[in-house]
Amino acid sequence: CIPVLSTYPILKTLLRRVEKVDGGLDSQDVATSLGVDHQAIVGAVKSLLALGDVISAEQRSSKHWELTGEGCEIAEQGSHEARVVSSIPEEGMPQSQLMKLAFGKVGFSKAMSNKWIRLDKGHEGGPRIFKTVEHLEDLVRDKLLLVQKGQASQLEEKEKNELKKRKLLSEVTVKSYWITKGSCFSTTITKQETELTPEMIASGSWKEKKFKPYNFEALGVAPDCGHLHPLMKVRTQFRQIFLEMGFTEMPTNNFIESSFWNFDSLFQPQQHPARDQHDTFFLSDPAQAHEFPQDYLERVRKVHSEGGFGSQGYKYDWKIEEAQKNILRTHTTAVSARMLYKLAQQEKFTPVKYFSIDRVFRNETLDATHLAEFHQIEGVVADYGLTLGDLMGILHQFFNKLGITKLRFKPAYNPYTEPSMEVFSYHEGLKKWVEVGNSGMFRPEMLLPMGLPEGVTVIAWGLSLERPTMIKYGINNIRELVGHKVNLQMVYDSPVCRLDS
Amino acid sequence: MPTVSVKRDLLFHALGRTYTDEEFDELCFEFGLELDEITSEKDIISREQGDTKAEGASDVILYKIDVPANRYDLLCLEGLVRGLQVFKMEAPRYRRVSPASSEPQRLVITEETTAVRPHAVAAVLRNITFTQERYDSFIELQEKLHQNVCRKRTLVAIGTHDLDTISGPFTYTAKPPGDIRFKPLNQAKEYTAQELMSLYKTDSHLRHYLHIIEDEAVYPVIYDSNGIVLSMPPIINGDHSKISLNTKNVFIECTATDLTKAKIVLDMMSFLLWENILEPTGQYVHSDYPHSISDFINRKVGISESTEHIAQLLTKMCLRSEVMSDGEQIEVEIPPTRSDVIHACDIMEDAAMAYGFNNIPRTTPRTYTIANQLPLNKLSELLRQDLAAAGFTEALTFALCSQEDIADKLLKNISETRACRISNPKTAEFQVARTTLLSGLLKTVAANRKMPLPLRLFEISDVVLKDESKGLFVYVGARNNRRLCAVYYNKSPGFEVIHGLMDRVMQLLEIKPGQGNGYHIQAADDSTFFPGRCAEIFACGKSIGRLGVLHPDVINRFELTMPCSALDIDIEHFL
């Protein structure tokens, strides 16, 4: 704040006083001696501080004795007992009349104990009071006047406490400043500029001006901007990682999928629990898919129900009706199956690396870590002669890019991969191994009916996008990350995503 | 993943050594199991019913172990032990033996069963001895199988009987419920099948299985040669033939709708607890792979072990293997307990497990490929960045919602939305796939009414529409459609803000204002928007979406209080 002109005189006076003293002075004393309100001096101190190092001021607090409202009245008009005495005429006054006066009651008993008055109870016409002294010393008033003049120190503690007990004095804590000269002390005040203006630059006047210092303690003004969602920021990073590793993105923009591509093509038997109403969302409209590559469908039926391609199959009655059922895809592997089938239809096999990150759906019971929909990250490599060691090696490189270096693998079961491996990483914070993904080699019963060459191995892995994001951003409840109930402040405040740091 | 609960000390005794919890956890990890919980009966009762109920309960330590869903052979203590002894044991050999003194038992299946439950297989366990533990294990295994591979008795139901109380040959047939009459297990008197069905309506355990045959004209039933009812599968056994600790010879029958599963289950019941004492009527799996399995294993796993060592690895995993005379090939015997082995790749996995996944050298495939982004996703990523730069914040809303969200609340009729319907939602939140991103954004605004105004939100994501047109990569009668939706929520509607955003999007897509190859907007009627405040957007001659001020009733239905303008466009036109 720039000091307004009306405060200039007080600023100047204050500066002159500071100039005269050697050490420093107390703002409270300045106020008393100038006869102005202390707050005016405090304002002046703040204004001077804002000018830079003209003065320095240190905040202090001290205890002061102050008159209460009643104390002020006594200092002005005398103590109640003195007023009682002075209001009694020579011929005395009926007690009842005295009691009607505002100070009557208190004053009467004090005056009695001081023996300044006497009471004639037997007086005709009722009890009557007479004064017994002509001149009196109103000590109470004298003491209060001393305090009012700022000379409370002349009173003894006992006296002050006595007056405090009578609620005439109170002890208050007063905040004041101890003012001393600053490094740039001067008694003249130069008006400081807040900001550089185009005019100053044009005229060069900035060279003569003094500029008000900035408060570097304060926060800046938040920029008026939009924000990307943290889960999508992490998705962008995972996309980037796959692209760096040479993986091509699969078209996963089909949430609705037939059971055939979601399950049957993956050699997942029709009685598998995952195909249950409890786990999968089925569609009532459009309830069924109708177009399938017929010869491929026949090979799938055969490998399930009779075996073939070196497999005994599951040996059950495979039904087309079950395969036709439309569902919300339970994994993006349905798209991988379509892509691998498409690859198998090429004239000549070419090795591929595919990836996708998209939504999948499970008809699950919802809790803090499970929603009915989540994003699946999937990587697939198809080539001649790939090994389990290759799968572990590529996983090692993938997770390295996420900043995860310690990996180990646990045997697992999955209907369409063999071997199947759960991927564990060592969590330094939790001091234990935590599961970070799933992986495996697609079964020959899945690949060979598609028409892929016998020597081709397909390795794949998957993980959810939400879990690493929750770990990255320290979120415990998935509902605080995904869906319409998220707090936008969380979105506004989320940092950039660098997965490897 | 099924969980098996075993007494720790019994397990260690059977394994022939003790482990610390950590050591045992490690062993499980290598074998693909998971030590899920260390507890005791007392702990379980006290957790579920309180400390007072738990007093006096056993505090014998229990290990709860998660086993893979296809390893039915690990569903009991005995099976787990056999599996976990990988590092020391010889593979057991199972064989069918004929009874010393008589003909094998026979189970005759009659024509009538085809209508209700067409398959049955059976076996006899002879000269066995039940200890209390073995008996408990037997009952527990039966229950575990019922819950897992039997799919809650729908695919297979198991009945076990004391063979010495009945006499073969046995008949598996089906009769009208009124004609079946017997004393069921643990009941004092005889009931007809009809009476039983109503009796068990209130039984906490059995009522879950009644639906399997309830509406059938005939019910499955098994008789012995004297007309004694063994069981009425898949509901209940007869009381007459029930097994006890004193039972010496057990007759096991499995009735099924899936013959393969029935054989698997019968094998598990026959082999898991005892070895070498059986007489199955079903055939069990026995396969060998005459091609060079060791070469196959080395190539797939990425190791180079000798044929002898591969054979040793497999034997450790209970797949008895012998190198054949040519020194190249291995004969692998698959025991009947390993129904999960149906292809050479399953054998390869066992070899890799025995080798130790974490001992396999990690290599990098030399597959050389050039990466490509999906054009639609590339466009979405670029637009997202620029929408945020334009001051809009990205929301992430659900693809599934209630019918109300996309219809009633937006003042639309559900029939005009082309929405795909879910047949089995657990709650109304999952009735349909969204056909617009707008409702998700408005719900996001509603959940953030306390945030400073204005709220500027956008989302670029997929909606799902019914679409019968052919020629799509994925033909299922529906397709995704990539949309860009944005809302501006403030004290004034801010049509100019949302209009400005639309202009900016067009600028980013290099489409200039104007008719023909440019873009323009023209007034349109849309019930979601305030009358006279909605325009249709045309780009390159095609309608690509709408923008406008939302109808006050829409604002109310989403529990909002301020005016709001919105933009909704299909970005697939810009590929």
mmCIF file of N, CA, C and O in Angstrom, chain A residues 224 227 229 232 239 246 248-249 253 255 271 276-277 280 282 284-285 291 309 312 315 326 353 359 363 373 383 388 390 408-410 413 418 441 443 457 483 486 488, chain B residues 26 32-33 70 151 258 260 287 300-301 342-343 346 349 357-358 363 367 369 372-374 377 381 384 394 396-397 399-400 421 423-424 426 448 451 456 466 475-476 480:
data_model
loop_
_atom_site.group_PDB
_atom_site.id
_atom_site.type_symbol
_atom_site.label_atom_id
_atom_site.label_comp_id
_atom_site.label_asym_id
_atom_site.label_seq_id
_atom_site.Cartn_x
_atom_site.Cartn_y
_atom_site.Cartn_z
ATOM 1 N N ASP A 224 -4.942 -19.376 -15.673
ATOM 2 C CA ASP A 224 -6.286 -19.750 -16.055
ATOM 3 C C ASP A 224 -6.151 -20.790 -17.167
ATOM 4 O O ASP A 224 -6.039 -20.443 -18.337
ATOM 5 N N HIS A 227 -6.798 -28.669 -17.850
ATOM 6 C CA HIS A 227 -5.935 -29.722 -17.318
ATOM 7 C C HIS A 227 -6.307 -31.050 -17.948
ATOM 8 O O HIS A 227 -7.473 -31.297 -18.216
ATOM 9 N N HIS A 229 -6.638 -35.179 -17.597
ATOM 10 C CA HIS A 229 -6.961 -36.100 -16.505
ATOM 11 C C HIS A 229 -5.740 -36.979 -16.196
ATOM 12 O O HIS A 229 -5.093 -37.480 -17.129
ATOM 13 N N MET A 232 -5.425 -40.286 -17.957
ATOM 14 C CA MET A 232 -5.128 -40.133 -19.381
ATOM 15 C C MET A 232 -3.669 -39.717 -19.594
ATOM 16 O O MET A 232 -3.060 -40.055 -20.600
ATOM 17 N N ARG A 239 1.481 -45.331 -23.886
ATOM 18 C CA ARG A 239 1.463 -45.333 -25.364
ATOM 19 C C ARG A 239 2.849 -45.022 -25.869
ATOM 20 O O ARG A 239 3.369 -45.663 -26.775
ATOM 21 N N GLY A 246 8.574 -49.941 -30.536
ATOM 22 C CA GLY A 246 8.229 -50.410 -31.877
ATOM 23 C C GLY A 246 6.912 -51.169 -31.984
ATOM 24 O O GLY A 246 6.729 -51.969 -32.891
ATOM 25 N N THR A 248 2.862 -51.454 -32.616
ATOM 26 C CA THR A 248 1.797 -50.788 -33.371
ATOM 27 C C THR A 248 0.470 -50.895 -32.619
ATOM 28 O O THR A 248 0.152 -51.930 -32.039
ATOM 29 N N GLU A 249 -0.264 -49.782 -32.662
ATOM 30 C CA GLU A 249 -1.504 -49.702 -31.888
ATOM 31 C C GLU A 249 -2.643 -50.464 -32.569
ATOM 32 O O GLU A 249 -2.864 -50.315 -33.767
ATOM 33 N N ASN A 253 -11.437 -49.802 -30.656
ATOM 34 C CA ASN A 253 -12.680 -49.036 -30.474
ATOM 35 C C ASN A 253 -13.914 -49.876 -30.816
ATOM 36 O O ASN A 253 -14.710 -49.533 -31.682
ATOM 37 N N PHE A 255 -16.336 -51.707 -28.010
ATOM 38 C CA PHE A 255 -16.613 -52.195 -26.649
ATOM 39 C C PHE A 255 -17.469 -53.453 -26.691
ATOM 40 O O PHE A 255 -17.350 -54.326 -25.841
ATOM 41 N N GLN A 271 -18.082 -73.480 -20.773
ATOM 42 C CA GLN A 271 -18.576 -73.548 -19.383
ATOM 43 C C GLN A 271 -17.654 -72.806 -18.430
ATOM 44 O O GLN A 271 -17.822 -72.876 -17.213
ATOM 45 N N ASP A 276 -19.784 -66.601 -17.172
ATOM 46 C CA ASP A 276 -20.986 -66.594 -16.349
ATOM 47 C C ASP A 276 -21.648 -65.221 -16.336
ATOM 48 O O ASP A 276 -20.995 -64.217 -16.523
ATOM 49 N N GLN A 277 -22.937 -65.231 -16.075
ATOM 50 C CA GLN A 277 -23.689 -63.968 -15.938
ATOM 51 C C GLN A 277 -23.121 -63.105 -14.816
ATOM 52 O O GLN A 277 -23.254 -61.898 -14.828
ATOM 53 N N THR A 280 -19.689 -61.383 -16.511
ATOM 54 C CA THR A 280 -19.645 -60.731 -17.816
ATOM 55 C C THR A 280 -20.967 -60.025 -18.082
ATOM 56 O O THR A 280 -22.029 -60.532 -17.742
ATOM 57 N N PHE A 282 -23.738 -59.270 -20.533
ATOM 58 C CA PHE A 282 -24.284 -59.720 -21.805
ATOM 59 C C PHE A 282 -25.214 -58.640 -22.360
ATOM 60 O O PHE A 282 -25.779 -57.858 -21.605
ATOM 61 N N SER A 284 -28.639 -57.489 -24.388
ATOM 62 C CA SER A 284 -29.944 -57.973 -24.827
ATOM 63 C C SER A 284 -30.286 -57.342 -26.170
ATOM 64 O O SER A 284 -31.116 -57.837 -26.910
ATOM 65 N N ASP A 285 -29.618 -56.252 -26.498
ATOM 66 C CA ASP A 285 -29.860 -55.593 -27.783
ATOM 67 C C ASP A 285 -28.628 -54.787 -28.158
ATOM 68 O O ASP A 285 -28.311 -53.840 -27.440
ATOM 69 N N GLU A 291 -22.016 -62.621 -38.130
ATOM 70 C CA GLU A 291 -21.007 -62.829 -39.174
ATOM 71 C C GLU A 291 -19.707 -63.355 -38.582
ATOM 72 O O GLU A 291 -19.074 -62.669 -37.775
ATOM 73 N N PHE A 309 -4.692 -80.244 -33.773
ATOM 74 C CA PHE A 309 -3.494 -79.409 -33.653
ATOM 75 C C PHE A 309 -2.631 -79.863 -32.472
ATOM 76 O O PHE A 309 -2.076 -79.052 -31.749
ATOM 77 N N GLN A 312 -5.853 -82.472 -27.149
ATOM 78 C CA GLN A 312 -6.994 -83.352 -26.918
ATOM 79 C C GLN A 312 -8.306 -82.570 -26.891
ATOM 80 O O GLN A 312 -9.379 -83.146 -26.904
ATOM 81 N N LYS A 315 -13.317 -81.520 -25.284
ATOM 82 C CA LYS A 315 -14.285 -82.607 -25.455
ATOM 83 C C LYS A 315 -15.640 -82.302 -24.814
ATOM 84 O O LYS A 315 -16.050 -82.927 -23.856
ATOM 85 N N ASN A 326 -23.565 -61.608 -27.749
ATOM 86 C CA ASN A 326 -22.813 -60.363 -27.644
ATOM 87 C C ASN A 326 -22.596 -60.001 -26.177
ATOM 88 O O ASN A 326 -23.472 -60.185 -25.337
ATOM 89 N N LYS A 353 4.452 -56.596 -33.693
ATOM 90 C CA LYS A 353 4.363 -56.214 -32.275
ATOM 91 C C LYS A 353 3.161 -55.285 -32.171
ATOM 92 O O LYS A 353 3.104 -54.266 -32.853
ATOM 93 N N ARG A 359 -10.690 -49.568 -22.733
ATOM 94 C CA ARG A 359 -11.614 -50.008 -21.686
ATOM 95 C C ARG A 359 -12.044 -51.459 -21.840
ATOM 96 O O ARG A 359 -12.243 -51.932 -22.964
ATOM 97 N N ASN A 363 -18.661 -57.604 -14.909
ATOM 98 C CA ASN A 363 -19.877 -57.469 -14.090
ATOM 99 C C ASN A 363 -19.552 -57.866 -12.656
ATOM 100 O O ASN A 363 -20.084 -58.817 -12.114
ATOM 101 N N GLU A 373 -15.800 -51.097 -15.038
ATOM 102 C CA GLU A 373 -14.991 -50.900 -16.245
ATOM 103 C C GLU A 373 -13.623 -50.366 -15.857
ATOM 104 O O GLU A 373 -13.497 -49.611 -14.899
ATOM 105 N N ASP A 383 6.160 -63.913 -33.599
ATOM 106 C CA ASP A 383 7.306 -64.140 -34.484
ATOM 107 C C ASP A 383 7.677 -65.625 -34.430
ATOM 108 O O ASP A 383 7.239 -66.341 -33.530
ATOM 109 N N LEU A 388 10.075 -68.363 -23.889
ATOM 110 C CA LEU A 388 9.641 -67.849 -22.596
ATOM 111 C C LEU A 388 10.674 -66.847 -22.080
ATOM 112 O O LEU A 388 10.319 -65.839 -21.455
ATOM 113 N N ASP A 390 12.395 -64.879 -23.954
ATOM 114 C CA ASP A 390 12.135 -63.635 -24.685
ATOM 115 C C ASP A 390 11.016 -62.846 -24.011
ATOM 116 O O ASP A 390 11.078 -61.624 -23.897
ATOM 117 N N ARG A 408 10.175 -60.689 -10.828
ATOM 118 C CA ARG A 408 10.236 -62.146 -10.843
ATOM 119 C C ARG A 408 8.887 -62.701 -11.281
ATOM 120 O O ARG A 408 7.882 -61.992 -11.311
ATOM 121 N N PHE A 409 8.876 -63.957 -11.634
ATOM 122 C CA PHE A 409 7.730 -64.525 -12.325
ATOM 123 C C PHE A 409 7.189 -65.739 -11.589
ATOM 124 O O PHE A 409 7.943 -66.565 -11.092
ATOM 125 N N LYS A 410 5.859 -65.786 -11.540
ATOM 126 C CA LYS A 410 5.205 -66.873 -10.818
ATOM 127 C C LYS A 410 4.320 -67.649 -11.786
ATOM 128 O O LYS A 410 3.571 -67.042 -12.551
ATOM 129 N N TYR A 413 -2.350 -69.749 -13.952
ATOM 130 C CA TYR A 413 -3.217 -70.438 -14.901
ATOM 131 C C TYR A 413 -4.069 -69.420 -15.658
ATOM 132 O O TYR A 413 -4.620 -68.499 -15.090
ATOM 133 N N GLU A 418 -0.155 -70.654 -22.182
ATOM 134 C CA GLU A 418 0.564 -71.772 -21.566
ATOM 135 C C GLU A 418 2.001 -71.722 -22.061
ATOM 136 O O GLU A 418 2.219 -71.862 -23.267
ATOM 137 N N MET A 441 2.347 -67.262 -23.075
ATOM 138 C CA MET A 441 2.434 -67.620 -24.495
ATOM 139 C C MET A 441 1.064 -68.118 -24.910
ATOM 140 O O MET A 441 0.496 -68.991 -24.246
ATOM 141 N N ARG A 443 -1.792 -70.254 -26.445
ATOM 142 C CA ARG A 443 -1.816 -71.698 -26.673
ATOM 143 C C ARG A 443 -1.893 -72.017 -28.167
ATOM 144 O O ARG A 443 -2.517 -71.277 -28.931
ATOM 145 N N THR A 457 5.414 -68.323 -32.519
ATOM 146 C CA THR A 457 5.019 -68.227 -31.118
ATOM 147 C C THR A 457 4.494 -66.816 -30.894
ATOM 148 O O THR A 457 5.006 -65.860 -31.472
ATOM 149 N N GLY A 483 -14.388 -41.687 -13.190
ATOM 150 C CA GLY A 483 -15.832 -41.516 -13.111
ATOM 151 C C GLY A 483 -16.213 -40.086 -12.798
ATOM 152 O O GLY A 483 -15.360 -39.227 -12.605
ATOM 153 N N VAL A 486 -15.227 -37.817 -9.341
ATOM 154 C CA VAL A 486 -13.897 -37.328 -8.960
ATOM 155 C C VAL A 486 -13.948 -35.841 -8.620
ATOM 156 O O VAL A 486 -14.748 -35.093 -9.156
ATOM 157 N N LEU A 488 -12.618 -32.404 -9.053
ATOM 158 C CA LEU A 488 -11.854 -31.754 -10.136
ATOM 159 C C LEU A 488 -10.566 -31.114 -9.616
ATOM 160 O O LEU A 488 -9.599 -30.971 -10.349
ATOM 161 N N GLU B 26 7.500 -69.025 -0.203
ATOM 162 C CA GLU B 26 8.432 -69.054 -1.328
ATOM 163 C C GLU B 26 8.216 -70.311 -2.178
ATOM 164 O O GLU B 26 8.169 -70.243 -3.405
ATOM 165 N N GLY B 32 3.498 -71.773 -8.272
ATOM 166 C CA GLY B 32 2.307 -71.118 -8.805
ATOM 167 C C GLY B 32 1.124 -71.174 -7.871
ATOM 168 O O GLY B 32 -0.019 -71.037 -8.280
ATOM 169 N N LEU B 33 1.400 -71.382 -6.576
ATOM 170 C CA LEU B 33 0.330 -71.349 -5.579
ATOM 171 C C LEU B 33 0.488 -70.071 -4.789
ATOM 172 O O LEU B 33 1.467 -69.353 -4.924
ATOM 173 N N ASN B 70 -7.354 -74.645 -12.881
ATOM 174 C CA ASN B 70 -7.408 -75.885 -13.664
ATOM 175 C C ASN B 70 -6.737 -77.065 -12.962
ATOM 176 O O ASN B 70 -6.690 -78.154 -13.480
ATOM 177 N N ARG B 151 -19.020 -77.121 -11.455
ATOM 178 C CA ARG B 151 -19.822 -75.906 -11.612
ATOM 179 C C ARG B 151 -21.107 -76.008 -10.784
ATOM 180 O O ARG B 151 -22.212 -75.981 -11.302
ATOM 181 N N ASP B 258 -21.813 -83.254 -18.813
ATOM 182 C CA ASP B 258 -20.574 -83.148 -19.593
ATOM 183 C C ASP B 258 -19.712 -84.366 -19.260
ATOM 184 O O ASP B 258 -19.187 -84.486 -18.157
ATOM 185 N N THR B 260 -16.791 -85.466 -20.351
ATOM 186 C CA THR B 260 -15.357 -85.252 -20.114
ATOM 187 C C THR B 260 -15.121 -84.830 -18.674
ATOM 188 O O THR B 260 -14.232 -85.342 -17.985
ATOM 189 N N SER B 287 -1.507 -90.266 -22.178
ATOM 190 C CA SER B 287 -0.998 -89.830 -23.475
ATOM 191 C C SER B 287 0.506 -89.821 -23.468
ATOM 192 O O SER B 287 1.131 -89.502 -22.469
ATOM 193 N N LYS B 300 10.842 -73.701 -26.867
ATOM 194 C CA LYS B 300 9.797 -72.798 -26.377
ATOM 195 C C LYS B 300 10.215 -72.050 -25.109
ATOM 196 O O LYS B 300 9.833 -70.913 -24.907
ATOM 197 N N VAL B 301 10.967 -72.747 -24.266
ATOM 198 C CA VAL B 301 11.340 -72.120 -23.000
ATOM 199 C C VAL B 301 12.544 -71.194 -23.184
ATOM 200 O O VAL B 301 12.657 -70.161 -22.538
ATOM 201 N N ILE B 342 -3.363 -81.278 -21.781
ATOM 202 C CA ILE B 342 -4.060 -81.702 -23.003
ATOM 203 C C ILE B 342 -3.224 -81.442 -24.241
ATOM 204 O O ILE B 342 -3.630 -81.763 -25.354
ATOM 205 N N HIS B 343 -2.069 -80.863 -24.083
ATOM 206 C CA HIS B 343 -1.235 -80.542 -25.242
ATOM 207 C C HIS B 343 0.220 -80.549 -24.790
ATOM 208 O O HIS B 343 0.511 -80.373 -23.608
ATOM 209 N N ASP B 346 1.429 -77.969 -22.374
ATOM 210 C CA ASP B 346 1.201 -78.121 -20.940
ATOM 211 C C ASP B 346 2.362 -78.848 -20.273
ATOM 212 O O ASP B 346 2.712 -78.583 -19.131
ATOM 213 N N GLU B 349 5.175 -76.389 -19.988
ATOM 214 C CA GLU B 349 5.060 -75.505 -18.828
ATOM 215 C C GLU B 349 5.586 -76.173 -17.565
ATOM 216 O O GLU B 349 6.285 -75.555 -16.759
ATOM 217 N N PHE B 357 11.053 -70.714 -13.391
ATOM 218 C CA PHE B 357 10.873 -69.585 -14.316
ATOM 219 C C PHE B 357 12.002 -68.569 -14.138
ATOM 220 O O PHE B 357 12.507 -68.006 -15.091
ATOM 221 N N ASN B 358 12.358 -68.367 -12.878
ATOM 222 C CA ASN B 358 13.305 -67.288 -12.604
ATOM 223 C C ASN B 358 14.757 -67.692 -12.856
ATOM 224 O O ASN B 358 15.659 -66.885 -12.685
ATOM 225 N N THR B 363 16.045 -62.921 -22.446
ATOM 226 C CA THR B 363 16.623 -62.510 -23.725
ATOM 227 C C THR B 363 15.708 -61.484 -24.382
ATOM 228 O O THR B 363 14.548 -61.344 -24.002
ATOM 229 N N THR B 367 12.781 -59.412 -33.020
ATOM 230 C CA THR B 367 11.690 -59.038 -33.923
ATOM 231 C C THR B 367 11.769 -57.551 -34.271
ATOM 232 O O THR B 367 11.683 -56.699 -33.394
ATOM 233 N N THR B 369 10.262 -54.319 -36.028
ATOM 234 C CA THR B 369 8.985 -53.790 -36.513
ATOM 235 C C THR B 369 9.010 -52.272 -36.450
ATOM 236 O O THR B 369 9.755 -51.681 -35.680
ATOM 237 N N ASN B 372 3.260 -48.033 -35.458
ATOM 238 C CA ASN B 372 2.261 -47.103 -35.995
ATOM 239 C C ASN B 372 1.211 -46.823 -34.939
ATOM 240 O O ASN B 372 0.793 -47.724 -34.217
ATOM 241 N N GLN B 373 0.777 -45.568 -34.900
ATOM 242 C CA GLN B 373 -0.328 -45.246 -34.015
ATOM 243 C C GLN B 373 -1.626 -45.491 -34.774
ATOM 244 O O GLN B 373 -1.659 -45.359 -35.997
ATOM 245 N N LEU B 374 -2.682 -45.793 -34.048
ATOM 246 C CA LEU B 374 -3.988 -45.875 -34.675
ATOM 247 C C LEU B 374 -4.396 -44.435 -35.007
ATOM 248 O O LEU B 374 -4.409 -43.582 -34.112
ATOM 249 N N ASN B 377 -6.740 -42.694 -32.613
ATOM 250 C CA ASN B 377 -6.175 -42.381 -31.296
ATOM 251 C C ASN B 377 -5.165 -41.244 -31.386
ATOM 252 O O ASN B 377 -5.053 -40.430 -30.471
ATOM 253 N N GLU B 381 -5.447 -37.884 -29.216
ATOM 254 C CA GLU B 381 -4.371 -37.407 -28.344
ATOM 255 C C GLU B 381 -4.034 -35.949 -28.652
ATOM 256 O O GLU B 381 -3.883 -35.134 -27.743
ATOM 257 N N ARG B 384 -6.865 -33.581 -27.524
ATOM 258 C CA ARG B 384 -6.929 -33.473 -26.062
ATOM 259 C C ARG B 384 -5.960 -32.411 -25.564
ATOM 260 O O ARG B 384 -6.297 -31.575 -24.735
ATOM 261 N N GLU B 394 -10.055 -31.981 -18.648
ATOM 262 C CA GLU B 394 -10.490 -33.289 -19.131
ATOM 263 C C GLU B 394 -11.206 -34.086 -18.045
ATOM 264 O O GLU B 394 -10.688 -34.246 -16.942
ATOM 265 N N LEU B 396 -13.154 -37.885 -17.107
ATOM 266 C CA LEU B 396 -13.071 -39.292 -17.515
ATOM 267 C C LEU B 396 -14.292 -39.979 -16.922
ATOM 268 O O LEU B 396 -14.349 -40.216 -15.726
ATOM 269 N N THR B 397 -15.279 -40.237 -17.741
ATOM 270 C CA THR B 397 -16.545 -40.752 -17.215
ATOM 271 C C THR B 397 -16.796 -42.162 -17.726
ATOM 272 O O THR B 397 -16.116 -42.638 -18.633
ATOM 273 N N ALA B 399 -18.393 -45.552 -19.407
ATOM 274 C CA ALA B 399 -19.010 -45.893 -20.687
ATOM 275 C C ALA B 399 -20.375 -46.558 -20.479
ATOM 276 O O ALA B 399 -21.155 -46.661 -21.408
ATOM 277 N N LEU B 400 -20.616 -47.010 -19.243
ATOM 278 C CA LEU B 400 -21.913 -47.621 -18.952
ATOM 279 C C LEU B 400 -22.699 -46.676 -18.067
ATOM 280 O O LEU B 400 -22.125 -45.979 -17.229
ATOM 281 N N ARG B 421 -28.342 -52.333 -25.085
ATOM 282 C CA ARG B 421 -28.816 -52.664 -23.753
ATOM 283 C C ARG B 421 -28.091 -53.853 -23.156
ATOM 284 O O ARG B 421 -27.851 -54.840 -23.845
ATOM 285 N N SER B 423 -28.169 -57.039 -20.672
ATOM 286 C CA SER B 423 -29.274 -57.895 -20.208
ATOM 287 C C SER B 423 -29.169 -58.226 -18.726
ATOM 288 O O SER B 423 -30.162 -58.547 -18.101
ATOM 289 N N ASN B 424 -27.963 -58.187 -18.148
ATOM 290 C CA ASN B 424 -27.822 -58.660 -16.765
ATOM 291 C C ASN B 424 -27.121 -57.654 -15.851
ATOM 292 O O ASN B 424 -26.155 -57.996 -15.177
ATOM 293 N N LYS B 426 -26.229 -55.547 -12.612
ATOM 294 C CA LYS B 426 -26.517 -55.743 -11.188
ATOM 295 C C LYS B 426 -27.190 -54.515 -10.605
ATOM 296 O O LYS B 426 -27.912 -54.598 -9.623
ATOM 297 N N ASN B 448 -19.235 -31.544 -8.662
ATOM 298 C CA ASN B 448 -18.223 -30.522 -8.376
ATOM 299 C C ASN B 448 -18.833 -29.128 -8.303
ATOM 300 O O ASN B 448 -18.199 -28.140 -8.666
ATOM 301 N N MET B 451 -16.895 -26.195 -6.739
ATOM 302 C CA MET B 451 -15.692 -25.620 -7.351
ATOM 303 C C MET B 451 -16.001 -24.232 -7.898
ATOM 304 O O MET B 451 -17.128 -23.940 -8.270
ATOM 305 N N ARG B 456 -15.238 -25.539 -16.963
ATOM 306 C CA ARG B 456 -15.058 -25.824 -18.396
ATOM 307 C C ARG B 456 -14.526 -27.240 -18.505
ATOM 308 O O ARG B 456 -13.403 -27.505 -18.079
ATOM 309 N N LYS B 466 -25.987 -48.707 -31.824
ATOM 310 C CA LYS B 466 -26.398 -49.871 -32.608
ATOM 311 C C LYS B 466 -26.171 -49.539 -34.069
ATOM 312 O O LYS B 466 -26.476 -48.425 -34.517
ATOM 313 N N TYR B 475 -17.943 -56.796 -36.696
ATOM 314 C CA TYR B 475 -19.355 -56.789 -37.012
ATOM 315 C C TYR B 475 -20.147 -57.524 -35.939
ATOM 316 O O TYR B 475 -20.159 -58.739 -35.865
ATOM 317 N N VAL B 476 -20.791 -56.759 -35.073
ATOM 318 C CA VAL B 476 -21.584 -57.369 -34.003
ATOM 319 C C VAL B 476 -22.952 -56.707 -33.884
ATOM 320 O O VAL B 476 -23.698 -56.986 -32.965
ATOM 321 N N ASN B 480 -18.500 -48.496 -31.960
ATOM 322 C CA ASN B 480 -18.107 -47.337 -31.168
ATOM 323 C C ASN B 480 -18.094 -46.112 -32.067
ATOM 324 O O ASN B 480 -17.956 -46.222 -33.284
#
